[in-house]
PDB file of C-alpha atoms in Angstrom:
ATOM      1  CA  MET A  21      11.058 -12.819   4.621  1.00 80.00           C
ATOM      2  CA  ASN A  22      12.230 -15.899   2.712  1.00 91.00           C
ATOM      3  CA  PRO A  23      11.036 -15.871  -0.929  1.00 92.00           C
ATOM      4  CA  TYR A  24      11.223 -19.675  -1.120  1.00 95.00           C
ATOM      5  CA  ASP A  25       8.732 -20.013   1.726  1.00 95.00           C
ATOM      6  CA  HIS A  26       6.399 -17.638  -0.117  1.00 95.00           C
ATOM      7  CA  ALA A  27       6.853 -19.572  -3.352  1.00 95.00           C
ATOM      8  CA  HIS A  28       5.866 -22.790  -1.589  1.00 96.00           C
ATOM      9  CA  ALA A  29       2.885 -21.011   0.000  1.00 96.00           C
ATOM     10  CA  LEU A  30       1.867 -19.772  -3.450  1.00 96.00           C
ATOM     11  CA  ALA A  31       2.116 -23.317  -4.827  1.00 96.00           C
ATOM     12  CA  ARG A  32      -0.138 -24.568  -2.024  1.00 97.00           C
ATOM     13  CA  ALA A  33      -2.622 -21.744  -2.666  1.00 97.00           C
ATOM     14  CA  ILE A  34      -2.690 -22.564  -6.379  1.00 97.00           C
ATOM     15  CA  ARG A  35      -3.431 -26.226  -5.617  1.00 97.00           C
ATOM     16  CA  GLU A  36      -6.428 -25.101  -3.559  1.00 97.00           C
ATOM     17  CA  TRP A  37      -7.587 -22.558  -6.167  1.00 95.00           C
ATOM     18  CA  GLU A  38     -10.806 -23.376  -8.009  1.00 95.00           C
ATOM     19  CA  PRO A  39      -9.344 -23.378 -11.570  1.00 94.00           C
ATOM     20  CA  PHE A  40      -6.655 -25.832 -10.472  1.00 96.00           C
ATOM     21  CA  GLN A  41      -9.277 -28.084  -8.913  1.00 96.00           C
ATOM     22  CA  ARG A  42     -11.414 -27.844 -12.061  1.00 94.00           C
ATOM     23  CA  ALA A  43      -8.405 -28.808 -14.184  1.00 94.00           C
ATOM     24  CA  LEU A  44      -7.817 -31.849 -11.952  1.00 95.00           C
ATOM     25  CA  ASP A  45     -11.507 -32.795 -12.199  1.00 95.00           C
ATOM     26  CA  ALA A  46     -11.392 -32.436 -15.985  1.00 94.00           C
ATOM     27  CA  ILE A  47      -8.283 -34.627 -16.178  1.00 95.00           C
ATOM     28  CA  ARG A  48     -10.015 -37.295 -14.089  1.00 96.00           C
ATOM     29  CA  ALA A  49     -13.027 -37.125 -16.430  1.00 95.00           C
ATOM     30  CA  LEU A  50     -10.747 -37.339 -19.473  1.00 95.00           C
ATOM     31  CA  ASP A  51      -9.075 -40.405 -17.986  1.00 96.00           C
ATOM     32  CA  GLN A  52     -12.486 -42.055 -18.297  1.00 96.00           C
ATOM     33  CA  GLU A  53     -12.787 -40.954 -21.946  1.00 96.00           C
ATOM     34  CA  PRO A  54      -9.622 -42.153 -23.726  1.00 96.00           C
ATOM     35  CA  ALA A  55     -10.763 -40.979 -27.171  1.00 95.00           C
ATOM     36  CA  ALA A  56     -11.458 -37.462 -25.862  1.00 95.00           C
ATOM     37  CA  LYS A  57      -8.127 -37.391 -24.021  1.00 96.00           C
ATOM     38  CA  ASP A  58      -6.269 -38.525 -27.147  1.00 96.00           C
ATOM     39  CA  MET A  59      -8.047 -35.816 -29.147  1.00 94.00           C
ATOM     40  CA  LEU A  60      -7.052 -33.187 -26.563  1.00 95.00           C
ATOM     41  CA  VAL A  61      -3.421 -34.344 -26.479  1.00 96.00           C
ATOM     42  CA  ASP A  62      -3.264 -34.244 -30.285  1.00 95.00           C
ATOM     43  CA  TYR A  63      -4.811 -30.769 -30.278  1.00 95.00           C
ATOM     44  CA  LEU A  64      -2.338 -29.486 -27.677  1.00 96.00           C
ATOM     45  CA  ARG A  65       0.630 -30.964 -29.569  1.00 96.00           C
ATOM     46  CA  ARG A  66      -0.496 -29.267 -32.770  1.00 94.00           C
ATOM     47  CA  GLN A  67      -1.012 -26.007 -30.902  1.00 95.00           C
ATOM     48  CA  TRP A  68       2.487 -26.189 -29.358  1.00 95.00           C
ATOM     49  CA  ARG A  69       4.047 -26.968 -32.740  1.00 95.00           C
ATOM     50  CA  MET A  70       2.351 -23.929 -34.274  1.00 94.00           C
ATOM     51  CA  GLU A  71       3.463 -21.708 -31.409  1.00 93.00           C
ATOM     52  CA  ALA A  72       7.033 -23.015 -31.730  1.00 94.00           C
ATOM     53  CA  LYS A  73       6.948 -22.272 -35.449  1.00 93.00           C
ATOM     54  CA  GLN A  74       5.842 -18.712 -34.743  1.00 93.00           C
ATOM     55  CA  LEU A  75       8.539 -18.298 -32.077  1.00 89.00           C
ATOM     56  CA  ARG A  76      11.118 -19.306 -34.671  1.00 90.00           C
ATOM     57  CA  GLY A  77       9.833 -16.409 -36.772  1.00 90.00           C
ATOM     58  CA  GLU A  78       8.105 -18.632 -39.317  1.00 93.00           C
ATOM     59  CA  ALA A  79       4.729 -17.587 -40.676  1.00 93.00           C
ATOM     60  CA  LEU A  80       1.745 -19.881 -40.361  1.00 93.00           C
ATOM     61  CA  THR A  81       0.047 -20.862 -43.571  1.00 94.00           C
ATOM     62  CA  ASP A  82      -3.642 -20.195 -44.172  1.00 95.00           C
ATOM     63  CA  GLU A  83      -4.143 -23.961 -44.196  1.00 95.00           C
ATOM     64  CA  GLU A  84      -2.515 -24.324 -40.762  1.00 94.00           C
ATOM     65  CA  ARG A  85      -4.674 -21.538 -39.349  1.00 94.00           C
ATOM     66  CA  SER A  86      -7.820 -23.012 -40.874  1.00 95.00           C
ATOM     67  CA  THR A  87      -7.040 -26.533 -39.659  1.00 94.00           C
ATOM     68  CA  MET A  88      -6.365 -25.286 -36.136  1.00 94.00           C
ATOM     69  CA  GLN A  89      -9.582 -23.251 -36.104  1.00 95.00           C
ATOM     70  CA  LYS A  90     -11.584 -26.324 -37.152  1.00 95.00           C
ATOM     71  CA  LEU A  91      -9.832 -28.493 -34.556  1.00 93.00           C
ATOM     72  CA  THR A  92     -10.563 -25.902 -31.881  1.00 93.00           C
ATOM     73  CA  GLU A  93     -14.258 -26.012 -32.747  1.00 94.00           C
ATOM     74  CA  VAL A  94     -14.294 -29.820 -32.696  1.00 93.00           C
ATOM     75  CA  VAL A  95     -12.419 -30.330 -29.411  1.00 93.00           C
ATOM     76  CA  GLN A  96     -14.612 -27.816 -27.620  1.00 90.00           C
ATOM     77  CA  LEU A  97     -17.683 -29.909 -28.405  1.00 95.00           C
ATOM     78  CA  ASN A  98     -16.562 -32.347 -25.706  1.00 94.00           C
ATOM     79  CA  PRO A  99     -17.589 -31.006 -22.249  1.00 93.00           C
ATOM     80  CA  SER A 100     -14.598 -32.566 -20.445  1.00 92.00           C
ATOM     81  CA  VAL A 101     -12.162 -31.101 -22.966  1.00 94.00           C
ATOM     82  CA  GLN A 102     -13.911 -27.739 -22.809  1.00 94.00           C
ATOM     83  CA  LYS A 103     -13.725 -27.703 -18.989  1.00 93.00           C
ATOM     84  CA  TYR A 104     -10.040 -28.603 -19.077  1.00 94.00           C
ATOM     85  CA  LEU A 105      -9.189 -25.922 -21.650  1.00 95.00           C
ATOM     86  CA  GLN A 106     -11.081 -23.249 -19.693  1.00 95.00           C
ATOM     87  CA  ALA A 107      -9.333 -24.118 -16.431  1.00 94.00           C
ATOM     88  CA  ASP A 108      -5.988 -24.326 -18.239  1.00 94.00           C
ATOM     89  CA  ARG A 109      -6.501 -20.831 -19.707  1.00 95.00           C
ATOM     90  CA  GLU A 110      -7.110 -19.471 -16.211  1.00 96.00           C
ATOM     91  CA  LEU A 111      -4.004 -21.221 -14.899  1.00 96.00           C
ATOM     92  CA  GLN A 112      -1.924 -19.905 -17.815  1.00 96.00           C
ATOM     93  CA  THR A 113      -3.193 -16.376 -17.118  1.00 97.00           C
ATOM     94  CA  LEU A 114      -2.159 -16.762 -13.484  1.00 96.00           C
ATOM     95  CA  MET A 115       1.295 -17.980 -14.540  1.00 96.00           C
ATOM     96  CA  MET A 116       1.753 -15.000 -16.875  1.00 96.00           C
ATOM     97  CA  ASP A 117       0.577 -12.565 -14.198  1.00 96.00           C
ATOM     98  CA  VAL A 118       2.926 -14.033 -11.576  1.00 95.00           C
ATOM     99  CA  HIS A 119       5.759 -13.970 -14.111  1.00 93.00           C
ATOM    100  CA  THR A 120       5.031 -10.299 -14.851  1.00 92.00           C
ATOM    101  CA  ILE A 121       4.999  -9.441 -11.148  1.00 92.00           C
ATOM    102  CA  LEU A 122       8.328 -11.195 -10.568  1.00 91.00           C
ATOM    103  CA  SER A 123       9.907  -9.869 -13.762  1.00 87.00           C
ATOM    104  CA  THR A 124       8.970  -6.317 -12.862  1.00 88.00           C
ATOM    105  CA  THR A 125      10.700  -6.711  -9.507  1.00 88.00           C
ATOM    106  CA  LEU A 126      13.773  -8.424 -10.940  1.00 86.00           C
ATOM    107  CA  ALA A 127      14.098  -5.888 -13.762  1.00 83.00           C
ATOM    108  CA  ASP A 128      15.808  -3.584 -11.263  1.00 84.00           C
ATOM    109  CA  VAL A 129      18.824  -5.906 -11.200  1.00 84.00           C
ATOM    110  CA  HIS A 130      19.084  -6.791 -14.899  1.00 79.00           C
ATOM    111  CA  VAL A 131      21.846  -5.208 -16.932  1.00 78.00           C
ATOM    112  CA  VAL A 132      19.902  -5.624 -20.176  1.00 81.00           C
ATOM    113  CA  SER A 133      16.216  -6.356 -20.747  1.00 77.00           C
ATOM    114  CA  ALA A 134      14.733  -9.063 -22.941  1.00 74.00           C
ATOM    115  CA  ALA A 135      13.028  -6.298 -24.947  1.00 76.00           C
ATOM    116  CA  GLU A 136      16.434  -4.747 -25.719  1.00 81.00           C
ATOM    117  CA  ILE A 137      17.861  -8.092 -26.791  1.00 83.00           C
ATOM    118  CA  PHE A 138      14.870  -8.817 -29.035  1.00 77.00           C
ATOM    119  CA  GLU A 139      15.182  -5.326 -30.519  1.00 81.00           C
ATOM    120  CA  GLU A 140      18.845  -5.971 -31.307  1.00 82.00           C
ATOM    121  CA  MET A 141      17.825  -9.230 -32.966  1.00 84.00           C
ATOM    122  CA  GLY A 142      15.312  -7.338 -35.084  1.00 76.00           C
ATOM    123  CA  ARG A 143      12.289  -8.985 -33.493  1.00 62.00           C
ATOM    124  CA  ASP A 144       9.491  -7.766 -31.314  1.00 53.00           C
ATOM    125  CA  LYS A 145       9.204  -9.343 -27.907  1.00 50.00           C
TER     126      LYS A 145
END
C-alpha cells in the first residue's frame, strides 16, 4: 500500500466532494461580484492577522473583537460570501480531521510531541 497513491486518491475525492464543489461555485459567483469578493478578501486578511496575533501570544483588544464581529455580520449578508464561508468551514474541518488522523498515526514515531514542546515553552497547544 503506497501512501502517496492514497493521498492522491484523497485529493481526487475531495475535489468531487460537495463542499469543495460549493466552494468552487461560490468563487465563480464572487468573480461576478468584485465588490463582494474584495469585501471577503479583506475580511479573510483581517481574520488571518488576528489569528496570527493570537498565535504570537498577543491578546486581542475589545475593539478588535468588536470590529471583527461587526464585519462577520456584514459579510454574511451577501449570499455568495455566506456560501463560500460555509463551504470553507466544512473544508477546514475536513483538513483538521485528516491532520488529526495522520498525526495520531505518526505520533508513534515522534520522539517528542508538540504538546510537550508547547508545555516547555509555557504555552498551551
